Coordinates of C-alpha atoms and ligand atoms in Angstrom, one line a residue:
X1 CA -19.6 23.4 20.9
X2 CA -22.9 22.9 19.2
X3 CA -24.3 19.7 17.9
X4 CA -26.5 20.0 14.8
X5 CA -29.5 17.7 14.1
X6 CA -27.8 15.7 11.3
X7 CA -25.2 14.5 13.7
X8 CA -27.7 13.3 16.2
X9 CA -29.6 11.4 13.5
X10 CA -26.4 9.5 12.5
X11 CA -25.4 8.9 16.0
X12 CA -25.8 5.1 16.3
X13 CA -25.9 3.5 12.8
X14 CA -24.7 -0.1 12.7
X15 CA -23.6 -1.9 9.5
X16 CA -26.0 -4.2 7.7
X17 CA -24.4 -6.7 5.2
X18 CA -27.7 -7.5 3.5
X19 CA -28.3 -3.8 2.8
X20 CA -24.6 -3.5 1.7
X21 CA -25.2 -6.2 -0.9
X22 CA -28.0 -4.4 -2.7
X23 CA -26.9 -2.6 -5.9
X24 CA -29.4 0.3 -6.5
X25 CA -29.9 2.1 -9.8
X26 CA -29.6 5.6 -8.3
X27 CA -27.0 7.8 -9.8
X28 CA -23.8 8.1 -8.0
X29 CA -23.4 11.5 -6.5
X30 CA -20.2 13.4 -6.8
X31 CA -20.0 15.6 -3.8
X32 CA -17.6 18.3 -2.8
X33 CA -16.0 18.0 0.6
X34 CA -17.6 20.6 2.9
X35 CA -14.9 22.4 4.7
X36 CA -14.0 21.5 8.3
X37 CA -16.8 22.9 10.4
X38 CA -15.9 26.1 12.1
X39 CA -16.1 24.7 15.7
X40 CA -13.8 21.9 14.7
X41 CA -11.0 24.0 13.3
X42 CA -8.2 24.3 15.8
X43 CA -9.7 21.5 18.0
X44 CA -6.5 19.5 17.5
X45 CA -4.1 22.4 18.3
X46 CA -1.2 21.0 20.4
X47 CA -2.7 17.5 20.1
X48 CA -1.5 14.4 18.3
X49 CA -2.9 11.6 16.2
X50 CA -1.8 8.2 15.1
X51 CA -3.4 6.0 12.4
X52 CA -2.7 2.3 12.3
X53 CA -3.4 1.1 8.8
X54 CA -4.0 -2.5 7.7
X55 CA -4.9 -4.0 4.3
X56 CA -4.6 -2.8 0.7
X57 CA -3.4 0.4 -0.9
X58 CA -7.0 1.8 -0.8
X59 CA -6.8 1.7 2.9
X60 CA -3.3 3.3 2.9
X61 CA -4.7 6.1 0.8
X62 CA -7.8 6.4 2.9
X63 CA -5.5 6.9 5.9
X64 CA -3.8 9.7 4.0
X65 CA -7.2 11.3 3.6
X66 CA -8.1 10.9 7.2
X67 CA -4.8 12.4 8.2
X68 CA -5.5 15.4 5.9
X69 CA -8.7 16.2 7.7
X70 CA -7.1 15.7 11.2
X71 CA -4.2 18.0 10.3
X72 CA -6.7 20.7 9.1
X73 CA -8.2 20.5 12.5
X74 CA -4.7 21.2 14.0
X75 CA -3.7 17.7 15.0
X76 CA -0.1 16.6 14.4
X77 CA 1.1 13.0 13.6
X78 CA 3.0 11.0 16.2
X79 CA 4.5 7.5 16.1
X80 CA 4.4 7.2 19.8
X81 CA 1.2 5.7 21.1
X82 CA 1.5 7.3 24.6
X83 CA 1.6 10.8 23.1
X84 CA -1.5 10.3 20.9
X85 CA -4.8 12.0 21.7
X86 CA -6.5 10.2 18.8
X87 CA -5.7 6.7 17.7
X88 CA -7.5 5.2 14.7
X89 CA -7.4 1.6 13.5
X90 CA -8.0 1.6 9.7
X91 CA -8.9 -2.0 9.3
X92 CA -9.0 -4.8 6.7
X93 CA -11.5 -7.6 6.5
X94 CA -10.1 -9.7 3.7
X95 CA -9.0 -12.7 5.8
X96 CA -9.5 -13.9 9.3
X97 CA -5.9 -13.4 10.3
X98 CA -6.1 -9.7 9.2
X99 CA -9.1 -9.3 11.6
X100 CA -7.3 -11.2 14.4
X101 CA -4.4 -8.8 14.2
X102 CA -6.7 -5.8 14.5
X103 CA -8.5 -7.2 17.5
X104 CA -5.2 -7.9 19.1
X105 CA -4.2 -4.3 18.6
X106 CA -7.6 -2.9 19.9
X107 CA -7.3 -5.2 23.0
X108 CA -3.9 -3.7 23.8
X109 CA -5.3 -0.2 23.8
X110 CA -7.3 -0.9 27.0
X111 CA -4.4 -0.1 29.2
X112 CA -3.5 3.1 27.3
X113 CA -7.1 4.2 27.7
X114 CA -6.9 3.6 31.4
X115 CA -3.8 5.7 31.6
X116 CA -5.3 8.5 29.4
X117 CA -9.1 8.5 29.6
X118 CA -9.2 11.5 27.2
X119 CA -7.7 9.4 24.4
X120 CA -10.1 8.9 21.5
X121 CA -9.9 5.4 20.2
X122 CA -11.5 4.8 16.8
X123 CA -12.0 1.9 14.4
X124 CA -12.7 2.5 10.7
X125 CA -12.1 0.7 7.4
X126 CA -13.5 -2.5 6.0
X127 CA -14.0 -4.3 9.3
X128 CA -16.3 -1.6 10.6
X129 CA -18.7 -2.5 7.7
X130 CA -19.3 -5.9 9.2
X131 CA -22.1 -6.5 11.7
X132 CA -20.2 -9.2 13.6
X133 CA -17.2 -7.0 14.1
X134 CA -19.3 -4.1 15.5
X135 CA -21.2 -6.4 17.8
X136 CA -17.9 -7.9 19.1
X137 CA -16.6 -4.4 19.8
X138 CA -19.8 -3.5 21.5
X139 CA -19.6 -6.6 23.7
X140 CA -15.9 -6.9 24.4
X141 CA -14.2 -3.7 23.6
X142 CA -16.2 -0.9 25.4
X143 CA -13.0 1.2 25.5
X144 CA -13.5 2.0 21.8
X145 CA -15.0 5.5 21.4
X146 CA -15.8 5.7 17.7
X147 CA -16.6 3.4 14.8
X148 CA -17.1 4.6 11.3
X149 CA -17.1 2.9 7.9
X150 CA -15.7 3.3 4.4
X151 CA -18.6 5.4 3.1
X152 CA -18.4 8.3 5.5
X153 CA -14.7 9.0 5.8
X154 CA -15.4 12.6 4.8
X155 CA -17.5 12.9 8.0
X156 CA -14.4 12.5 10.3
X157 CA -14.6 16.1 11.7
X158 CA -18.3 15.6 12.6
X159 CA -17.7 12.1 14.0
X160 CA -14.7 13.2 16.0
X161 CA -16.8 16.1 17.5
X162 CA -19.5 13.5 18.5
X163 CA -16.9 11.2 20.0
X164 CA -15.4 14.1 22.0
X165 CA -18.8 15.1 23.3
X166 CA -20.3 11.7 24.0
X167 CA -19.8 9.3 26.8
X168 CA -21.2 6.5 24.7
X169 CA -19.5 4.7 21.8
X170 CA -20.3 6.7 18.6
X171 CA -21.1 4.4 15.7
X172 CA -21.8 5.6 12.2
X173 CA -21.5 3.0 9.5
X174 CA -23.5 3.5 6.3
X175 CA -24.4 0.3 4.4
X176 CA -24.9 1.9 1.0
X177 CA -23.7 1.8 -2.6
X178 CA -21.6 4.8 -2.0
X179 CA -20.9 8.3 -3.4
X180 CA -17.8 10.0 -4.5
X181 CA -16.5 12.9 -2.4
X182 CA -13.9 15.1 -4.1
X183 CA -11.4 17.5 -2.6
X184 CA -11.0 16.0 0.8
X185 CA -7.6 17.2 2.1
X186 CA -4.8 14.7 2.0
X187 CA -1.5 14.3 3.6
X188 CA 0.6 12.0 1.4
X189 CA 3.1 9.9 3.3
X190 CA 5.6 9.8 0.5
X191 CA 7.0 12.7 -1.5
X192 CA 8.0 10.5 -4.5
X193 CA 5.2 8.0 -5.0
X194 CA 1.5 8.9 -4.8
X195 CA -1.7 6.9 -4.7
X196 CA -4.6 8.2 -6.8
X197 CA -8.1 6.7 -6.6
X198 CA -9.7 6.3 -10.0
X199 CA -12.7 4.3 -8.8
X200 CA -14.2 2.9 -5.7
X201 CA -16.1 -0.2 -4.8
X202 CA -16.5 -3.6 -6.5
X203 CA -19.4 -5.3 -8.3
X204 CA -17.7 -8.5 -9.1
X205 CA -18.9 -10.5 -6.0
X206 CA -16.3 -13.2 -6.3
X207 CA -17.9 -15.8 -4.0
X208 CA -15.1 -15.8 -1.4
X209 CA -14.7 -12.0 -1.1
X210 CA -16.0 -9.4 1.4
X211 CA -14.9 -6.3 -0.5
X212 CA -18.2 -5.8 -2.5
X213 CA -19.9 -5.6 0.9
X214 CA -17.5 -3.3 2.6
X215 CA -16.7 -0.9 -0.2
X216 CA -20.0 -0.4 -2.1
X217 CA -20.7 -0.5 -5.8
X218 CA -18.3 0.3 -8.6
X219 CA -18.2 4.0 -9.2
X220 CA -15.6 5.9 -11.2
X221 CA -14.2 9.4 -10.6
X222 CA -14.7 11.7 -13.5
X223 CA -11.7 11.6 -15.9
X224 CA -11.1 15.3 -15.4
X225 CA -10.8 15.0 -11.6
X226 CA -8.3 12.1 -12.0
X227 CA -6.3 13.9 -14.7
X228 CA -6.2 17.2 -12.7
X229 CA -4.9 15.3 -9.6
X230 CA -2.2 13.5 -11.6
X231 CA -1.1 16.8 -13.2
X232 CA -1.0 18.5 -9.8
X233 CA 1.2 15.6 -8.5
X234 CA 3.5 16.0 -11.5
X235 CA 3.8 19.7 -10.8
X236 CA 4.7 18.9 -7.1
X237 CA 7.6 16.8 -8.4
X238 CA 6.2 13.3 -7.7
X239 CA 8.0 10.6 -9.7
X240 CA 5.3 8.0 -9.7
X241 CA 1.6 7.6 -9.4
X242 CA -0.4 4.4 -8.8
X243 CA -3.9 4.5 -10.0
X244 CA -6.1 2.6 -7.6
X245 CA -9.3 0.6 -7.9
X246 CA -10.4 -2.9 -6.8
X247 CA -10.9 -3.6 -10.5
X248 CA -9.5 -0.7 -12.5
X249 CA -10.5 -2.3 -15.8
X250 CA -14.1 -1.6 -15.0
X251 CA -13.3 2.1 -14.9
X252 CA -15.9 4.2 -16.8
X253 CA -18.4 1.4 -17.2
X254 CA -20.7 3.3 -14.8
X255 CA -20.7 6.6 -16.8
X256 CA -24.1 7.2 -18.4
X257 CA -23.2 10.4 -20.3
X258 CA -19.8 9.6 -21.8
X259 CA -18.2 6.5 -23.3
X260 CA -14.7 6.5 -21.7
X261 CA -12.7 3.4 -20.6
X262 CA -9.6 2.7 -18.5
X263 CA -7.7 2.5 -21.8
X264 CA -8.8 6.0 -22.6
X265 CA -7.8 7.2 -19.2
X266 CA -4.3 5.6 -19.4
X267 CA -3.8 7.1 -22.8
X268 CA -4.4 10.6 -21.4
X269 CA -2.3 10.0 -18.2
X270 CA 0.5 8.8 -20.5
X271 CA 0.8 12.4 -21.8
X272 CA 1.2 13.9 -18.4
X273 CA 4.9 14.6 -17.5
X274 CA 5.1 12.2 -14.6
X275 CA 7.9 9.6 -14.9
X276 CA 6.1 6.5 -13.9
X277 CA 2.5 5.4 -13.9
X278 CA 1.3 2.1 -12.3
X279 CA -2.2 0.8 -11.6
X280 CA -3.7 -1.8 -9.4
X281 CA -5.7 -4.1 -9.4
X282 CA -6.8 -5.4 -12.7
X283 CA -9.5 -8.1 -13.0
X284 CA -8.8 -10.4 -16.1
X285 CA -12.4 -10.2 -17.1
X286 CA -12.5 -6.6 -18.1
X287 CA -9.0 -6.4 -19.6
X288 CA -9.6 -5.3 -23.2
X289 CA -7.4 -5.1 -26.3
X290 CA -7.6 -1.3 -26.3
X291 CA -6.0 -1.2 -22.9
X292 CA -3.2 -3.6 -24.0
X293 CA -2.6 -1.4 -27.1
X294 CA -2.3 1.7 -24.9
X295 CA 0.0 0.0 -22.4
X296 CA 2.2 -1.2 -25.3
X297 CA 2.9 2.5 -26.1
X298 CA 5.2 2.4 -23.0
X299 CA 6.7 5.7 -22.0
X300 CA 5.7 6.5 -18.4
X301 CA 3.2 3.5 -18.4
X302 CA 5.4 0.8 -16.9
X303 CA 5.4 -2.7 -18.2
X304 CA 4.1 -4.3 -15.1
X305 CA 0.7 -5.8 -14.8
X306 CA -0.7 -7.3 -11.6
X307 CA -3.3 -9.8 -12.9
X308 CA -4.8 -11.9 -10.1
X309 CA -5.6 -15.4 -11.3
X310 CA -6.9 -16.9 -8.0
X311 CA -6.8 -20.4 -9.5
X312 CA -5.7 -22.3 -12.6
X313 CA -8.7 -24.6 -12.6
X314 CA -11.8 -23.7 -14.6
X315 CA -14.2 -25.5 -12.2
X316 CA -12.8 -23.7 -9.2
X317 CA -12.8 -20.4 -11.1
X318 CA -16.5 -21.0 -11.8
X319 CA -17.2 -21.7 -8.1
X320 CA -15.3 -18.5 -7.3
X321 CA -17.5 -16.6 -9.9
X322 CA -14.4 -15.2 -11.5
X323 CA -16.2 -15.3 -14.9
X324 CA -13.2 -16.5 -16.9
X325 CA -11.8 -19.9 -17.7
X326 CA -8.2 -21.1 -17.4
X327 CA -8.0 -20.9 -21.2
X328 CA -9.3 -17.3 -21.4
X329 CA -6.8 -16.2 -18.7
X330 CA -3.9 -17.8 -20.6
X331 CA -5.1 -16.2 -23.9
X332 CA -5.1 -12.8 -22.2
X333 CA -1.6 -13.4 -20.9
X334 CA -0.4 -14.4 -24.4
X335 CA -1.9 -11.2 -25.9
X336 CA -0.1 -9.2 -23.2
X337 CA 3.2 -10.9 -23.7
X338 CA 3.0 -10.5 -27.5
X339 CA 2.1 -6.8 -27.4
X340 CA 4.0 -5.3 -24.4
X341 CA 7.8 -5.8 -24.6
X342 CA 9.4 -7.3 -21.5
X343 CA 6.0 -7.3 -19.7
X344 CA 6.3 -8.4 -16.0
X345 CA 3.3 -10.2 -14.6
X346 CA 2.5 -10.7 -11.0
X347 CA -0.6 -12.3 -9.4
X348 CA -2.7 -13.3 -6.4
X349 CA -3.6 -16.9 -5.8
X350 CA -6.0 -18.6 -3.3
X351 CA -5.3 -22.2 -2.3
X352 CA -7.8 -24.5 -0.5
X353 CA -11.0 -23.0 -1.8
X354 CA -13.9 -25.2 -0.5
X355 CA -13.7 -28.6 -2.1
X356 CA -10.5 -27.9 -4.1
X357 CA -9.1 -31.4 -5.0
X358 CA -5.4 -32.3 -5.5
X359 CA -5.9 -32.3 -9.3
X360 CA -7.5 -28.9 -9.2
X361 CA -4.6 -27.6 -7.2
X362 CA -2.2 -29.1 -9.7
X363 CA -3.8 -26.9 -12.3
X364 CA -2.9 -23.9 -10.3
X365 CA 0.7 -25.0 -10.1
X366 CA 0.8 -25.6 -13.9
X367 CA -0.7 -22.2 -14.6
X368 CA 2.1 -20.7 -12.5
X369 CA 4.7 -22.6 -14.5
X370 CA 3.1 -21.6 -17.8
X371 CA 2.6 -17.9 -17.1
X372 CA 6.0 -17.5 -15.2
X373 CA 5.0 -14.7 -12.9
X374 CA 7.8 -12.6 -11.5
X375 CA 6.1 -12.8 -8.1
X376 CA 2.8 -13.8 -6.5
X377 CA 0.8 -13.1 -3.4
X378 CA -0.5 -16.5 -2.2
X379 CA -3.2 -17.1 0.4
X380 CA -5.1 -19.9 2.1
X381 CA -8.8 -19.4 1.6
X382 CA -10.4 -17.8 4.6
X383 CA -14.2 -18.0 5.0
X384 CA -15.9 -14.6 5.2
X385 CA -19.3 -14.4 6.9
X386 CA -22.0 -13.4 4.6
X387 CA -20.3 -14.4 1.4
X388 CA -21.6 -17.4 -0.7
X389 CA -18.4 -19.4 -0.4
X390 CA -18.7 -19.4 3.4
X391 CA -21.7 -21.7 3.0
X392 CA -20.0 -24.1 0.6
X393 CA -19.0 -27.5 1.9
X394 CA -15.3 -27.6 2.7
X395 CA -13.8 -31.0 3.6
X396 CA -10.1 -30.1 2.9
X397 CA -8.1 -30.3 6.1
X398 CA -6.1 -27.3 7.1
X399 CA -2.9 -29.4 7.0
X400 CA -3.5 -30.1 3.3
X401 CA -4.1 -26.4 2.6
X402 CA -0.9 -25.4 4.3
X403 CA 1.1 -28.0 2.3
X404 CA -0.4 -26.7 -0.9
X405 CA 0.6 -23.2 0.0
X406 CA 4.1 -24.3 0.7
X407 CA 4.4 -26.1 -2.6
X408 CA 3.0 -23.1 -4.5
X409 CA 5.4 -20.7 -2.7
X410 CA 8.4 -23.0 -3.4
X411 CA 7.5 -23.1 -7.1
X412 CA 7.1 -19.3 -7.2
X413 CA 10.5 -18.8 -5.5
X414 CA 12.2 -20.9 -8.2
X415 CA 10.5 -18.9 -10.9
X416 CA 11.2 -15.5 -9.3
X417 CA 14.9 -16.4 -8.9
X418 CA 15.1 -17.6 -12.5
X419 CA 13.4 -14.4 -13.8
X420 CA 15.7 -12.2 -11.7
X421 CA 18.8 -14.1 -12.9
X422 CA 17.8 -13.2 -16.5
X423 CA 18.5 -9.6 -15.5
X424 CA 22.2 -10.4 -14.7
X425 CA 24.4 -7.9 -16.5
X426 CA 21.5 -5.7 -17.6
X427 CA 21.3 -2.0 -16.9
X428 CA 17.9 -1.1 -15.3
X429 CA 16.2 2.2 -14.6
X430 CA 15.8 2.7 -10.8
X431 CA 13.8 5.3 -8.9
X432 CA 16.0 5.7 -5.7
X433 CA 13.8 5.6 -2.6
X434 CA 16.3 5.9 0.2
X435 CA 18.8 4.0 2.3
X436 CA 18.4 0.3 2.4
X437 CA 16.6 -1.0 5.5
X438 CA 19.4 -3.4 6.3
X439 CA 22.5 -1.2 5.6
X440 CA 22.5 2.6 5.5
X441 CA 25.6 2.6 3.3
X442 CA 23.5 1.1 0.6
X443 CA 20.7 2.8 -1.4
X444 CA 17.6 1.0 -2.6
X445 CA 15.1 1.7 -5.2
X446 CA 12.6 0.1 -7.6
X447 CA 12.8 -0.8 -11.3
X448 CA 9.9 -0.1 -13.6
X449 CA 8.6 -3.5 -12.9
X450 CA 8.7 -2.7 -9.1
X451 CA 11.7 -5.0 -8.3
X452 CA 13.8 -3.9 -5.3
X453 CA 17.4 -3.0 -6.3
X454 CA 20.3 -2.4 -3.8
X455 CA 23.4 -0.6 -4.8
X456 CA 26.1 1.8 -3.5
X457 CA 25.9 5.4 -4.7
X458 CA 25.9 9.0 -3.4
X459 CA 23.0 9.8 -1.1
X460 CA 22.2 12.8 -3.3
X461 CA 20.5 10.4 -5.7
X462 CA 17.7 9.8 -3.3
X463 CA 14.4 10.8 -4.9
X464 CA 15.9 10.6 -8.4
X465 CA 15.9 8.3 -11.3
X466 CA 19.2 6.6 -12.1
X467 CA 20.7 3.5 -13.8
X468 CA 22.1 0.4 -12.2
X469 CA 23.8 -2.7 -13.6
X470 CA 22.5 -5.9 -12.0
X471 CA 25.4 -8.0 -10.6
X472 CA 23.8 -10.3 -8.1
X473 CA 20.2 -11.3 -8.7
X474 CA 18.4 -12.9 -5.7
X475 CA 14.9 -14.3 -5.2
X476 CA 13.3 -11.1 -3.7
X477 CA 15.8 -8.4 -4.8
X478 CA 18.6 -7.5 -7.1
X479 CA 22.1 -6.2 -6.1
X480 CA 23.8 -4.0 -8.6
X481 CA 26.5 -1.4 -9.5
X482 CA 25.6 2.2 -10.0
X483 CA 26.4 3.2 -13.6
X484 CA 25.0 6.7 -13.5
X485 CA 23.1 8.5 -16.1
X486 CA 23.6 6.2 -19.1
X487 CA 20.8 5.1 -21.3
X488 CA 19.0 2.0 -19.9
X489 CA 19.7 -1.0 -22.1
X490 CA 16.8 -2.9 -20.6
X491 CA 13.7 -1.8 -18.5
Ligands
SAH501 N1 -9.8 -6.6 -6.3 C1 -8.6 -7.4 -6.4 C2 -8.3 -8.2 -5.1 C3 -8.4 -7.5 -3.8 S1 -8.3 -8.6 -2.4 C4 -8.8 -8.4 -7.5 O1 -9.9 -8.9 -7.7 O2 -7.9 -8.7 -8.1 C5 -6.6 -9.2 -2.6 C6 -6.5 -10.6 -2.7 O3 -6.9 -11.2 -1.5 C7 -7.4 -11.3 -3.8 O4 -6.9 -11.2 -5.0 C8 -7.4 -12.7 -3.3 O5 -6.4 -13.5 -3.8 C9 -7.3 -12.6 -1.8 N2 -8.5 -12.9 -1.1 C10 -9.7 -12.2 -1.2 N3 -10.6 -12.8 -0.4 C11 -10.0 -13.9 0.2 C12 -10.5 -14.9 1.1 N4 -11.7 -14.9 1.6 N5 -9.6 -15.8 1.5 C13 -8.3 -15.8 1.1 N6 -7.8 -14.8 0.2 C14 -8.7 -13.9 -0.2
SF4_502 FE1 -13.0 -9.2 -4.3 FE2 -13.4 -10.2 -6.7 FE3 -14.0 -7.6 -6.2 FE4 -11.5 -8.4 -6.3 S1 -12.9 -8.5 -8.0 S2 -12.4 -7.1 -4.8 S3 -11.6 -10.5 -5.4 S4 -15.0 -9.4 -5.4
F3S503 FE1 -8.9 -5.2 3.1 FE2 -10.8 -3.6 2.5 FE3 -8.6 -3.5 1.1 S1 -11.0 -5.7 3.1 S2 -7.9 -5.6 1.2 S3 -8.8 -3.0 3.2 S4 -10.7 -3.1 0.4

C-alpha cells in the first residue's frame, strides 16, 4: 500500500476551538466525494465493523455515511464487539454526561484491544473537535488508533489506511468552517424512514452550546441536491423523510446567487410523492410566516413542529443569546396554532442556566403551561469548556437544579397525558414500524405527530400506512384498535 503526500501532511492535526469559532467569508465549497482509493477497495473483505453512535440525528446520519464508505471497502456490519475489526465511537459533546458515557465506552475497549491487537479503534463526531477530549485520549487512552472530526468524514478511507499502516495514534481533526461533500455512499439503517441533511453547522452561538464549535458554520446544500435525494428516496419506497439541520430555518441564508428559503424548499418537497416529511430542528428566531403558510398546506408536511424554547424568561433568554423574548416566542406559537390545524408542538428546555432564579424558573413552567407542548426534552445546564456561559457565575446548587428538572418533568407529564387523552376515540393515521418492543403480538407505529401507537393487527401491515382508533391514551404512548383502511377522521 502506498501512502501519498497529502495523507502524511494531515497525519497529526489536533482540534483548536479558537480556530473553530472563526467564521470566515470564504465561499463554501461543494465538493464531490472522490471514489474509494483503489488500494482501499476490498481492504475490508471478510472483515467486520461496528459503529457506536451517540447524540443527535445528525450523528445518526453521519454514521450511515461512514457505514456507506466502510461497506464500499468491503467491511460488513456486526453487532458483536468481539467480531469487529473496526470499532468507531461517533460521539456527542452536548453535555458532560454524554461525554462521560463515551469515555466509559472507550475505557472498556482496552481489554478488547489486548485480546485483538489488530482491532482498529476510532473516535469521531463532536467530541473529537474538542482539544480537551483529544488531550485526554492522548494521555489516558493510548489504545485508541484513530481520531477524526466532523469536517473530514469523507476522508474515512484515507484515515483508515493511515491507521492500518501506523503504529502511532492517527489524529486528523480540522477546525474550520466546513465544506459540503456530496455523493458520499450511505447505508441507511431503516428502510421506511430516512434522514436527509439540508444544511450543516450552526452560527447561532447560543452561549451554553458547543455545536457551533464542533460543526462549523451554517452552510446549505443546494436545493437541487436535496430535492434529488428526496425524489430518489421516494422511488425506493421510503415512507418518511426527516430534513436535518441544527437550525433548518436558516436554510438558504448563505446562498449568494439565489434567493431561496426553507419555506421554498418545503413547498417543493411537498410536491414529491413521499407520504411524510418532517424536519428538525427549528430555531424560533428564523421561523418566518412564509414557512408557516407552506406548512399550513399540510399534505405530506406533517403538523408537528419541534420548537426549542430553552427558557420562558426573557432575561435568561438574553443571557443565552437566543435572540428572542418570551413574548416573541409566544407570538410565534400563536401564529402557528392559528394557521396549522391540529399543530403539535414539542420543545427542548434547559433548567439551571447560570444564575437562574426561582422566579425565572417559574416563567419556564408558565410558558410550558401556556404553550401546552405534547412533549419536551428537558436538561440540566451543563457547562461546556470554551463557551461564554461556562465563564458565567453559577451559584445555583445542583440539588436545586435537580428539583427544578423534576417539577418541570412532572408538569410536562400532566400536559402530555391530557393531550393524549384528547385523542380518545379518534382515528389516527399510523405508519407501522414493526412489532412492539415489549410484546411481539402487538404492532407499533407512529402518528403524523410522531406519537407511538400500539395495536393488534396482521404483521403484513409492517412498513405500511394504516388507521387506528385510540382506545387507551397513556402519557408516552397510545393504545388503539386497528380499523383498517378507512379515512382518518383526525391526524
Ligand atoms: N440546534 C438545536 C439544538 C441542538 S442541541 C436548537 O437550537 O434547537 C439539543 C438541545 O440540547 C438544545 O436544544 C438544548 O436544550 C440542549 N443543550 C445544548 N447545550 C446544552 C448544555 N450546555 N447544557 C444542557 N443542555 C444543552
Ligand atoms: Fe446550539 Fe443554539 Fe446552534 Fe442550537 S441554535 S445548535 S442550541 S448554538
Ligand atoms: Fe451532540 Fe454534536 Fe449533535 S454535540 S447533539 S452530536 S451536533
